[in-house]
Steps between C-alpha positions, in 0.01 A plus 500: 500500500414830668278760337780736403705247296177376343403848392847554357463176306157607372646832387780322312257259334273786403783697336593193296155372409266801492566604140441147371178471700365838387598425140323164498189643661491793259486262206200329659299797627620748234522779759833584660336680790282202586796265452707690753212505749471122472875458547489729803216289644726197470781688676266595785397135531867401524564760768207363697566126456874441458604621846274223641538227237858565389641584158368261231751289307406695185400844625467650153263223392298549821459871426406429138241238599349730761483786250334273242235394748437866583464564126236228470314644798520843341358372172204348681439788736491758223348273237812530287522131414262531205703788358817294530326224301461740208848650527675164511267346242403195700208371697591479870256372754437720802596223740843537659596141429482574126643851519811410698666268241455754220639781710788277610588425141486865403709608797765236440586615149844643425549772764762684298246635254275608785780692669591668174137599448491641852815704428341652191168578667668657806707726274226577248536846337138581589629555854698801617867438571458522879210256489699251290786508749272453802295222341810316379659504844171386654413220256843380387713603794256394767566824691239639734350843445688615808827364363456677166411826671805476724729423206385804303446734797136543403200494735349152529146618404646649182653167398178318592300738280741451210464123521120512529471743209738290291292186550182691422653650187607159372155360567314788339731498198445122469873449457543138386714265703727401215846535356489786247494414134815558299375830359479660845756290685788748467302792645354290781839350586649850512237591761594196710872575485438864587316399817772259611772759439301770681488273804874432474592867458299606803702249700832588339471879526206591720323813381405608851550419866804457720657195335715514189400143411212263580652158436171311543358668189813418299473137608131486410560649154785256441277209604225616262752551220647152543152346500413693185820378331392142569147562375608689185843355410482612137465871578843669487389814681393292800853363526633851443305635795609212723862561398467871581348437843748224591799721417362806673402297806858369519611847620254522790751441780737758357237772443441582867754594766492390867281798593260439211646779287501445122825408326510594131605251234853627440574512874379149579721219626465256213623220720155514662319441173323164498678291238228235501238758398738646242551152354127442486448838338764445233353156427153653459648765271657230283162329474337825398765570238467148362175591326491648152389857447582839642560550870227643720523764771557256785767308311683825430476616860626159610792531257585837660482347847724218378768753399516611863487143632793389284723790609716399796551867588311817413792610284469190282139576404450503123330840483520539119310171469240624748458818291430281196247292690316809625489634145347169387253515787403855408431377148231253612375663822581871487447692822664792682606261780686278252664813359603608850663163559675526165634840608654341808666234285626767257651693789677191629626403154592837353507753783247697706471779241355254247244371744409848623407609146232230490381568854466873434266423210294273725438783747254635241298178495179549704483126572810532721400818679436321829741209444760526774768303314533769233642767738689223681681396181553862398644579842741208475627613158536861613691385808742304281555815295580702812184711475421448866252783554276379217544139609393582855180661374422194287553259789279713723228502234526123462470458877184709502342280233565151637262343752753242619660603828829316443540642152424850625772465763749387236416793272525749785842362591613540140380861509703555817808352330464762228466770769821378663680508166384857448633613837829308478805723439648473154836326483791710376 
């Protein structure tokens, strides 16, 4: 096998196995930064040896064994073995022949718990949001620093610094490598879900750059969500988030035109929606709703997405039901953005005047002062009411606020449409 196919194979193996390897090592060394360094050492060894020796029959096991041996070497080199004796509560001899079996046994425990622990430590609230996203993509997604930087249009040194600082913060805060206790589980799980959805949203509607969507980020968030659903099958909000992402991802092909221009929801060709993803999303929503208790924010957003998915045409959308769901969402997770979305649903269900009343109130909210979708929604409602001059100004303001090139072009075109309507002669 030539070097190029081998390196592609190594990359594929790494994406599949890296999280499991880092998780297992973290449980042993109790330091996520050190664990990732050891895993990276194993990857470097594979890159050096596999092109000559060929891909092992069990490449994941080869990487794990190599990483374990590097861990043993690290313990000895830094005199950490004695400290591990105390932490693990057992008397290990310094000789490798005695250390290897114990480490093997520890590493071969149920990997699911290790992965779940790694999810919680990567998304720990002690870290800033940007750091949680970068560390999660690095440790659980197996992405390189360069790949993360490219996905978020951020300088590579910036991402590298975020990851380094995140590891240092976790180490200094002595964050335990464990599944949170029941008392703090809800808050910690909310942090995990927030990170996964932030990754998905940046792929689904990029905040900056020249592309309307970045499908690779959507796919990565979906992969992480599906893994999380397997690791935490009794958590309804996990299934709710997976349902939401599956349904939203089903529209990907219909959201972008041949030139890359955005296509809004009501203008999309629903024949291009991926029915397999819709089916998976609705199934995940049913699982989420099968649990007792009130619905969470992701379940409610998934239920809203399901209303769109079930409508064969835009005209068949159950907008009154969507209004009810947004009202329920506002009751448990109030925010001006939720209220803005509710205004859109009100306008669709009961007329643009009804929605505009809500939007006009939101213009006074300082939290939305620089939020480009507020003038965008207001411009759309004004346009429907025939107030083209005001609508044009709103679209132009929205265009000035967005950092996404494709979205700016769309908003500028909508402003020009209003200009054309203003200059068109009135019919007799």
